[in-house]
Amino acid sequence: MNNWLPHFNRSRASRRVLLAVLITAAVSGYFMGLRQTRSQVSLTRPTELSTAQASRSGDAPDRSVPGIVTYSEVNRKRSGPNAGWRSDLHLLIGPPRLALTTNAPPEFRAAAVAQRQTRRAFDGAPPVVPHPITQDSSSACLACHASGLAVKDRTASKVSHAHFSNCTQCHVPAGGPQIPLGDAALREPSSGNSFAGFTAFGPGKRAWPGAPPTIPHATLMRSDCLSCHGPGGLYGLRTPHVERLLCTQCHAPDARLDQRLVAHE
């Protein structure tokens, strides 16, 4: 009758051992989960070092994690591996050229005047554009010509007048129109034209030796004298006193400019 008691006692002991193992595993897993959760939460919390602590420890705050910025600042915020990359045009401007200490020799001035005439139909005409034009707005021209951008041996002439919205209204391509023209009369606009413009006036006259020379050209659309006579202009046209701001205080327009006659054939 009592033969089953030993088996019952052994199975009861086995159940107790199994229950103890399960309880131990459950308790261990619970505490391990709490520990892992606490470590993950600590990683999401920003660690900031106050100014006082930084000054005492001598360590700078960690900059490896980018700061949070507003949406309006995203485009202006420089971050990532290309944060130090700069592609602005004004960074290509070379060092300023040194101004002359004395006036350039006459032969250099004559060479500069001859070079200017190669890009003008006549004396006083707006210069032509010596490069291809892809102008969507005046800002495309002003990107280089507003400040007289100089890159290596290439120099963009600085604008000598106030900024206007349509540069090609006066400055046309040197190679002619950029559109195909089927009419022969349009392809040769100068045929049958007997107009002859002014030639270069020459150097300005002086009232007496040592007096400031007169201005040998018209001043219309030439309000910024330093665009041609400053350090960025041709060597033969540079002035030795760029620090003086009011040019017409000493240099007056030559009266003979208004008395010239257009030469006709």
mmCIF file of N, CA and C in Angstrom, residues 146-246:
data_model
loop_
_atom_site.group_PDB
_atom_site.id
_atom_site.type_symbol
_atom_site.label_atom_id
_atom_site.label_comp_id
_atom_site.label_asym_id
_atom_site.label_seq_id
_atom_site.Cartn_x
_atom_site.Cartn_y
_atom_site.Cartn_z
ATOM 1 N N ALA A 146 31.519 93.442 -58.990
ATOM 2 C CA ALA A 146 31.144 94.388 -57.936
ATOM 3 C C ALA A 146 32.356 94.848 -57.141
ATOM 4 N N SER A 147 33.287 93.939 -56.887
ATOM 5 C CA SER A 147 34.460 94.274 -56.079
ATOM 6 C C SER A 147 35.762 94.197 -56.861
ATOM 7 N N GLY A 148 35.705 93.861 -58.150
ATOM 8 C CA GLY A 148 36.941 93.723 -58.918
ATOM 9 C C GLY A 148 37.690 92.463 -58.558
ATOM 10 N N LEU A 149 37.037 91.313 -58.723
ATOM 11 C CA LEU A 149 37.618 90.033 -58.329
ATOM 12 C C LEU A 149 38.872 89.738 -59.141
ATOM 13 N N ALA A 150 39.924 89.327 -58.461
ATOM 14 C CA ALA A 150 41.191 88.981 -59.108
ATOM 15 C C ALA A 150 41.561 87.560 -58.724
ATOM 16 N N VAL A 151 41.680 86.676 -59.709
ATOM 17 C CA VAL A 151 42.069 85.286 -59.509
ATOM 18 C C VAL A 151 43.287 85.017 -60.385
ATOM 19 N N LYS A 152 44.426 84.809 -59.739
ATOM 20 C CA LYS A 152 45.700 84.627 -60.439
ATOM 21 C C LYS A 152 45.952 85.824 -61.358
ATOM 22 N N ASP A 153 46.080 85.568 -62.669
ATOM 23 C CA ASP A 153 46.380 86.657 -63.594
ATOM 24 C C ASP A 153 45.135 87.219 -64.257
ATOM 25 N N ARG A 154 43.952 86.829 -63.787
ATOM 26 C CA ARG A 154 42.698 87.323 -64.335
ATOM 27 C C ARG A 154 42.091 88.328 -63.366
ATOM 28 N N THR A 155 41.692 89.480 -63.899
ATOM 29 C CA THR A 155 41.096 90.522 -63.072
ATOM 30 C C THR A 155 39.798 90.981 -63.714
ATOM 31 N N ALA A 156 38.714 90.950 -62.949
ATOM 32 C CA ALA A 156 37.430 91.466 -63.414
ATOM 33 C C ALA A 156 37.351 92.947 -63.073
ATOM 34 N N SER A 157 37.149 93.770 -64.073
ATOM 35 C CA SER A 157 37.107 95.213 -63.855
ATOM 36 C C SER A 157 35.971 95.570 -62.906
ATOM 37 N N LYS A 158 36.266 96.414 -61.954
ATOM 38 C CA LYS A 158 35.253 96.847 -61.007
ATOM 39 C C LYS A 158 34.281 97.806 -61.673
ATOM 40 N N VAL A 159 33.015 97.703 -61.315
ATOM 41 C CA VAL A 159 31.995 98.577 -61.894
ATOM 42 C C VAL A 159 32.284 100.015 -61.484
ATOM 43 N N SER A 160 32.284 100.915 -62.465
ATOM 44 C CA SER A 160 32.609 102.315 -62.193
ATOM 45 C C SER A 160 31.382 103.183 -62.002
ATOM 46 N N HIS A 161 30.201 102.594 -62.035
ATOM 47 C CA HIS A 161 28.968 103.376 -61.902
ATOM 48 C C HIS A 161 28.029 102.657 -60.953
ATOM 49 N N ALA A 162 26.878 103.265 -60.723
ATOM 50 C CA ALA A 162 25.874 102.639 -59.863
ATOM 51 C C ALA A 162 25.374 101.347 -60.507
ATOM 52 N N HIS A 163 24.895 100.434 -59.694
ATOM 53 C CA HIS A 163 24.454 99.140 -60.191
ATOM 54 C C HIS A 163 23.077 99.261 -60.840
ATOM 55 N N PHE A 164 22.956 98.669 -62.016
ATOM 56 C CA PHE A 164 21.692 98.640 -62.734
ATOM 57 C C PHE A 164 21.252 97.192 -62.905
ATOM 58 N N SER A 165 19.981 97.015 -63.257
ATOM 59 C CA SER A 165 19.414 95.667 -63.286
ATOM 60 C C SER A 165 19.688 94.926 -64.585
ATOM 61 N N ASN A 166 20.102 95.612 -65.640
ATOM 62 C CA ASN A 166 20.321 94.962 -66.929
ATOM 63 C C ASN A 166 21.666 95.397 -67.486
ATOM 64 N N CYS A 167 22.684 94.585 -67.274
ATOM 65 C CA CYS A 167 24.040 94.942 -67.713
ATOM 66 C C CYS A 167 24.172 94.884 -69.226
ATOM 67 N N THR A 168 23.500 93.904 -69.861
ATOM 68 C CA THR A 168 23.663 93.717 -71.302
ATOM 69 C C THR A 168 22.906 94.749 -72.119
ATOM 70 N N GLN A 169 22.232 95.672 -71.477
ATOM 71 C CA GLN A 169 21.616 96.762 -72.229
ATOM 72 C C GLN A 169 22.684 97.672 -72.834
ATOM 73 N N CYS A 170 23.825 97.780 -72.167
ATOM 74 C CA CYS A 170 24.934 98.607 -72.665
ATOM 75 C C CYS A 170 26.158 97.769 -73.024
ATOM 76 N N HIS A 171 26.419 96.731 -72.263
ATOM 77 C CA HIS A 171 27.604 95.898 -72.491
ATOM 78 C C HIS A 171 27.190 94.666 -73.296
ATOM 79 N N VAL A 172 27.657 94.580 -74.520
ATOM 80 C CA VAL A 172 27.279 93.496 -75.423
ATOM 81 C C VAL A 172 28.451 92.535 -75.567
ATOM 82 N N PRO A 173 28.200 91.296 -75.978
ATOM 83 C CA PRO A 173 29.302 90.340 -76.171
ATOM 84 C C PRO A 173 30.254 90.802 -77.263
ATOM 85 N N ALA A 174 31.522 90.552 -77.056
ATOM 86 C CA ALA A 174 32.526 90.962 -78.043
ATOM 87 C C ALA A 174 32.391 90.188 -79.341
ATOM 88 N N GLY A 175 31.885 88.963 -79.277
ATOM 89 C CA GLY A 175 31.728 88.153 -80.478
ATOM 90 C C GLY A 175 30.425 88.352 -81.196
ATOM 91 N N GLY A 176 29.639 89.349 -80.821
ATOM 92 C CA GLY A 176 28.365 89.594 -81.469
ATOM 93 C C GLY A 176 27.230 88.890 -80.763
ATOM 94 N N PRO A 177 26.037 88.913 -81.336
ATOM 95 C CA PRO A 177 24.869 88.285 -80.695
ATOM 96 C C PRO A 177 25.072 86.790 -80.499
ATOM 97 N N GLN A 178 24.482 86.276 -79.438
ATOM 98 C CA GLN A 178 24.602 84.854 -79.130
ATOM 99 C C GLN A 178 23.466 84.040 -79.727
ATOM 100 N N ILE A 179 22.652 84.635 -80.590
ATOM 101 C CA ILE A 179 21.530 83.934 -81.208
ATOM 102 C C ILE A 179 21.777 83.859 -82.709
ATOM 103 N N PRO A 180 21.309 82.805 -83.381
ATOM 104 C CA PRO A 180 21.507 82.707 -84.837
ATOM 105 C C PRO A 180 20.649 83.729 -85.579
ATOM 106 N N LEU A 181 21.246 84.401 -86.537
ATOM 107 C CA LEU A 181 20.557 85.411 -87.325
ATOM 108 C C LEU A 181 20.525 84.954 -88.781
ATOM 109 N N GLY A 182 19.317 84.878 -89.342
ATOM 110 C CA GLY A 182 19.186 84.437 -90.722
ATOM 111 C C GLY A 182 19.323 85.551 -91.729
ATOM 112 N N ASP A 183 19.010 86.773 -91.330
ATOM 113 C CA ASP A 183 19.072 87.904 -92.246
ATOM 114 C C ASP A 183 20.507 88.401 -92.363
ATOM 115 N N ALA A 184 20.978 88.575 -93.597
ATOM 116 C CA ALA A 184 22.347 89.051 -93.805
ATOM 117 C C ALA A 184 22.522 90.467 -93.294
ATOM 118 N N ALA A 185 21.461 91.280 -93.377
ATOM 119 C CA ALA A 185 21.560 92.660 -92.889
ATOM 120 C C ALA A 185 21.758 92.693 -91.383
ATOM 121 N N LEU A 186 21.174 91.721 -90.687
ATOM 122 C CA LEU A 186 21.363 91.661 -89.240
ATOM 123 C C LEU A 186 22.734 91.106 -88.889
ATOM 124 N N ARG A 187 23.264 90.217 -89.727
ATOM 125 C CA ARG A 187 24.586 89.668 -89.456
ATOM 126 C C ARG A 187 25.686 90.696 -89.671
ATOM 127 N N GLU A 188 25.434 91.693 -90.490
ATOM 128 C CA GLU A 188 26.422 92.735 -90.760
ATOM 129 C C GLU A 188 25.800 94.101 -90.479
ATOM 130 N N PRO A 189 25.613 94.428 -89.199
ATOM 131 C CA PRO A 189 24.948 95.694 -88.880
ATOM 132 C C PRO A 189 25.781 96.911 -89.230
ATOM 133 N N SER A 190 27.105 96.752 -89.415
ATOM 134 C CA SER A 190 27.962 97.909 -89.687
ATOM 135 C C SER A 190 28.066 98.232 -91.169
ATOM 136 N N SER A 191 27.476 97.417 -92.015
ATOM 137 C CA SER A 191 27.585 97.688 -93.449
ATOM 138 C C SER A 191 26.783 98.934 -93.803
ATOM 139 N N GLY A 192 27.417 99.861 -94.500
ATOM 140 C CA GLY A 192 26.755 101.095 -94.883
ATOM 141 C C GLY A 192 26.703 102.133 -93.792
ATOM 142 N N ASN A 193 27.335 101.880 -92.671
ATOM 143 C CA ASN A 193 27.329 102.831 -91.553
ATOM 144 C C ASN A 193 28.602 103.666 -91.611
ATOM 145 N N SER A 194 28.440 104.972 -91.731
ATOM 146 C CA SER A 194 29.597 105.866 -91.834
ATOM 147 C C SER A 194 29.921 106.564 -90.526
ATOM 148 N N PHE A 195 29.322 106.094 -89.424
ATOM 149 C CA PHE A 195 29.565 106.759 -88.139
ATOM 150 C C PHE A 195 31.002 106.512 -87.687
ATOM 151 N N ALA A 196 31.631 107.562 -87.205
ATOM 152 C CA ALA A 196 32.984 107.472 -86.653
ATOM 153 C C ALA A 196 32.982 108.187 -85.313
ATOM 154 N N GLY A 197 33.239 107.451 -84.261
ATOM 155 C CA GLY A 197 33.185 108.026 -82.922
ATOM 156 C C GLY A 197 34.462 108.741 -82.546
ATOM 157 N N PHE A 198 34.472 109.220 -81.312
ATOM 158 C CA PHE A 198 35.642 109.930 -80.809
ATOM 159 C C PHE A 198 36.805 108.961 -80.630
ATOM 160 N N THR A 199 37.979 109.488 -80.774
ATOM 161 C CA THR A 199 39.190 108.751 -80.437
ATOM 162 C C THR A 199 39.657 109.183 -79.052
ATOM 163 N N ALA A 200 40.679 108.509 -78.554
ATOM 164 C CA ALA A 200 41.175 108.845 -77.217
ATOM 165 C C ALA A 200 41.641 110.297 -77.171
ATOM 166 N N PHE A 201 41.286 110.978 -76.092
ATOM 167 C CA PHE A 201 41.564 112.407 -75.969
ATOM 168 C C PHE A 201 43.020 112.681 -75.657
ATOM 169 N N GLY A 202 43.688 111.753 -75.051
ATOM 170 C CA GLY A 202 45.068 111.988 -74.652
ATOM 171 C C GLY A 202 45.150 112.383 -73.194
ATOM 172 N N PRO A 203 46.333 112.664 -72.698
ATOM 173 C CA PRO A 203 46.478 113.022 -71.275
ATOM 174 C C PRO A 203 45.845 114.373 -70.977
ATOM 175 N N GLY A 204 45.438 114.531 -69.723
ATOM 176 C CA GLY A 204 44.855 115.795 -69.298
ATOM 177 C C GLY A 204 45.888 116.911 -69.237
ATOM 178 N N LYS A 205 45.431 118.127 -69.529
ATOM 179 C CA LYS A 205 46.319 119.285 -69.507
ATOM 180 C C LYS A 205 46.502 119.783 -68.074
ATOM 181 N N ARG A 206 47.606 120.432 -67.835
ATOM 182 C CA ARG A 206 47.911 121.029 -66.540
ATOM 183 C C ARG A 206 47.970 122.550 -66.701
ATOM 184 N N ALA A 207 47.414 123.264 -65.744
ATOM 185 C CA ALA A 207 47.425 124.727 -65.800
ATOM 186 C C ALA A 207 48.840 125.263 -65.669
ATOM 187 N N TRP A 208 49.650 124.626 -64.913
ATOM 188 C CA TRP A 208 51.066 124.985 -64.767
ATOM 189 C C TRP A 208 51.824 123.729 -64.336
ATOM 190 N N PRO A 209 53.108 123.704 -64.443
ATOM 191 C CA PRO A 209 53.867 122.516 -64.027
ATOM 192 C C PRO A 209 53.632 122.200 -62.551
ATOM 193 N N GLY A 210 53.249 120.965 -62.281
ATOM 194 C CA GLY A 210 52.952 120.545 -60.920
ATOM 195 C C GLY A 210 51.491 120.631 -60.557
ATOM 196 N N ALA A 211 50.669 121.287 -61.390
ATOM 197 C CA ALA A 211 49.236 121.373 -61.118
ATOM 198 C C ALA A 211 48.571 120.031 -61.417
ATOM 199 N N PRO A 212 47.443 119.719 -60.753
ATOM 200 C CA PRO A 212 46.747 118.456 -61.045
ATOM 201 C C PRO A 212 46.208 118.460 -62.467
ATOM 202 N N PRO A 213 46.331 117.374 -63.189
ATOM 203 C CA PRO A 213 45.834 117.341 -64.574
ATOM 204 C C PRO A 213 44.314 117.331 -64.617
ATOM 205 N N THR A 214 43.779 117.829 -65.719
ATOM 206 C CA THR A 214 42.335 117.772 -65.919
ATOM 207 C C THR A 214 41.921 116.345 -66.279
ATOM 208 N N ILE A 215 40.628 116.095 -66.193
ATOM 209 C CA ILE A 215 40.093 114.767 -66.506
ATOM 210 C C ILE A 215 39.911 114.680 -68.015
ATOM 211 N N PRO A 216 40.639 113.803 -68.693
ATOM 212 C CA PRO A 216 40.582 113.762 -70.165
ATOM 213 C C PRO A 216 39.449 112.909 -70.712
ATOM 214 N N HIS A 217 38.398 112.707 -69.959
ATOM 215 C CA HIS A 217 37.265 111.917 -70.447
ATOM 216 C C HIS A 217 36.011 112.393 -69.731
ATOM 217 N N ALA A 218 34.866 111.989 -70.248
ATOM 218 C CA ALA A 218 33.601 112.346 -69.614
ATOM 219 C C ALA A 218 33.461 111.611 -68.285
ATOM 220 N N THR A 219 32.724 112.199 -67.366
ATOM 221 C CA THR A 219 32.529 111.595 -66.045
ATOM 222 C C THR A 219 31.192 110.878 -65.924
ATOM 223 N N LEU A 220 30.376 110.881 -66.978
ATOM 224 C CA LEU A 220 29.103 110.175 -66.934
ATOM 225 C C LEU A 220 29.357 108.671 -66.847
ATOM 226 N N MET A 221 28.682 107.996 -65.901
ATOM 227 C CA MET A 221 28.834 106.563 -65.662
ATOM 228 C C MET A 221 30.245 106.206 -65.200
ATOM 229 N N ARG A 222 30.965 107.181 -64.699
ATOM 230 C CA ARG A 222 32.311 106.938 -64.173
ATOM 231 C C ARG A 222 32.452 107.608 -62.817
ATOM 232 N N SER A 223 31.530 107.323 -61.936
ATOM 233 C CA SER A 223 31.533 107.973 -60.625
ATOM 234 C C SER A 223 32.591 107.397 -59.694
ATOM 235 N N ASP A 224 32.981 106.139 -59.897
ATOM 236 C CA ASP A 224 34.007 105.512 -59.061
ATOM 237 C C ASP A 224 35.336 105.579 -59.801
ATOM 238 N N CYS A 225 36.134 106.576 -59.493
ATOM 239 C CA CYS A 225 37.404 106.771 -60.203
ATOM 240 C C CYS A 225 38.388 105.637 -59.932
ATOM 241 N N LEU A 226 38.310 105.031 -58.732
ATOM 242 C CA LEU A 226 39.280 103.998 -58.370
ATOM 243 C C LEU A 226 39.061 102.691 -59.120
ATOM 244 N N SER A 227 37.927 102.546 -59.810
ATOM 245 C CA SER A 227 37.734 101.325 -60.587
ATOM 246 C C SER A 227 38.771 101.205 -61.697
ATOM 247 N N CYS A 228 39.237 102.332 -62.220
ATOM 248 C CA CYS A 228 40.299 102.319 -63.239
ATOM 249 C C CYS A 228 41.626 102.843 -62.712
ATOM 250 N N HIS A 229 41.555 103.820 -61.808
ATOM 251 C CA HIS A 229 42.780 104.473 -61.338
ATOM 252 C C HIS A 229 43.251 103.938 -59.983
ATOM 253 N N GLY A 230 42.528 102.964 -59.422
ATOM 254 C CA GLY A 230 42.922 102.395 -58.140
ATOM 255 C C GLY A 230 43.939 101.280 -58.293
ATOM 256 N N PRO A 231 44.254 100.581 -57.205
ATOM 257 C CA PRO A 231 45.249 99.495 -57.269
ATOM 258 C C PRO A 231 44.851 98.355 -58.186
ATOM 259 N N GLY A 232 43.537 98.177 -58.450
ATOM 260 C CA GLY A 232 43.098 97.094 -59.323
ATOM 261 C C GLY A 232 43.064 97.449 -60.789
ATOM 262 N N GLY A 233 43.355 98.689 -61.149
ATOM 263 C CA GLY A 233 43.325 99.100 -62.545
ATOM 264 C C GLY A 233 44.615 98.775 -63.273
ATOM 265 N N LEU A 234 44.656 99.149 -64.530
ATOM 266 C CA LEU A 234 45.871 98.939 -65.317
ATOM 267 C C LEU A 234 47.017 99.758 -64.741
ATOM 268 N N TYR A 235 48.219 99.231 -64.887
ATOM 269 C CA TYR A 235 49.369 99.859 -64.241
ATOM 270 C C TYR A 235 49.557 101.298 -64.706
ATOM 271 N N GLY A 236 49.387 101.558 -65.980
ATOM 272 C CA GLY A 236 49.631 102.899 -66.494
ATOM 273 C C GLY A 236 48.604 103.922 -66.086
ATOM 274 N N LEU A 237 47.469 103.483 -65.515
ATOM 275 C CA LEU A 237 46.398 104.404 -65.134
ATOM 276 C C LEU A 237 46.259 104.569 -63.626
ATOM 277 N N ARG A 238 47.079 103.906 -62.862
ATOM 278 C CA ARG A 238 46.931 103.968 -61.403
ATOM 279 C C ARG A 238 47.413 105.314 -60.863
ATOM 280 N N THR A 239 46.773 105.716 -59.783
ATOM 281 C CA THR A 239 47.132 106.971 -59.128
ATOM 282 C C THR A 239 48.010 106.690 -57.917
ATOM 283 N N PRO A 240 48.936 107.576 -57.591
ATOM 284 C CA PRO A 240 49.782 107.357 -56.407
ATOM 285 C C PRO A 240 49.140 107.814 -55.107
ATOM 286 N N HIS A 241 47.896 108.325 -55.152
ATOM 287 C CA HIS A 241 47.265 108.801 -53.913
ATOM 288 C C HIS A 241 45.827 108.277 -53.838
ATOM 289 N N VAL A 242 45.693 106.977 -53.631
ATOM 290 C CA VAL A 242 44.370 106.355 -53.554
ATOM 291 C C VAL A 242 43.641 106.706 -52.264
ATOM 292 N N GLU A 243 44.347 107.262 -51.283
ATOM 293 C CA GLU A 243 43.705 107.563 -50.002
ATOM 294 C C GLU A 243 42.831 108.803 -50.065
ATOM 295 N N ARG A 244 42.936 109.599 -51.104
ATOM 296 C CA ARG A 244 42.121 110.809 -51.244
ATOM 297 C C ARG A 244 40.793 110.434 -51.887
ATOM 298 N N LEU A 245 39.706 110.853 -51.255
ATOM 299 C CA LEU A 245 38.388 110.360 -51.629
ATOM 300 C C LEU A 245 37.681 111.240 -52.648
ATOM 301 N N LEU A 246 37.902 112.543 -52.635
ATOM 302 C CA LEU A 246 37.180 113.450 -53.523
ATOM 303 C C LEU A 246 38.104 113.866 -54.661
#
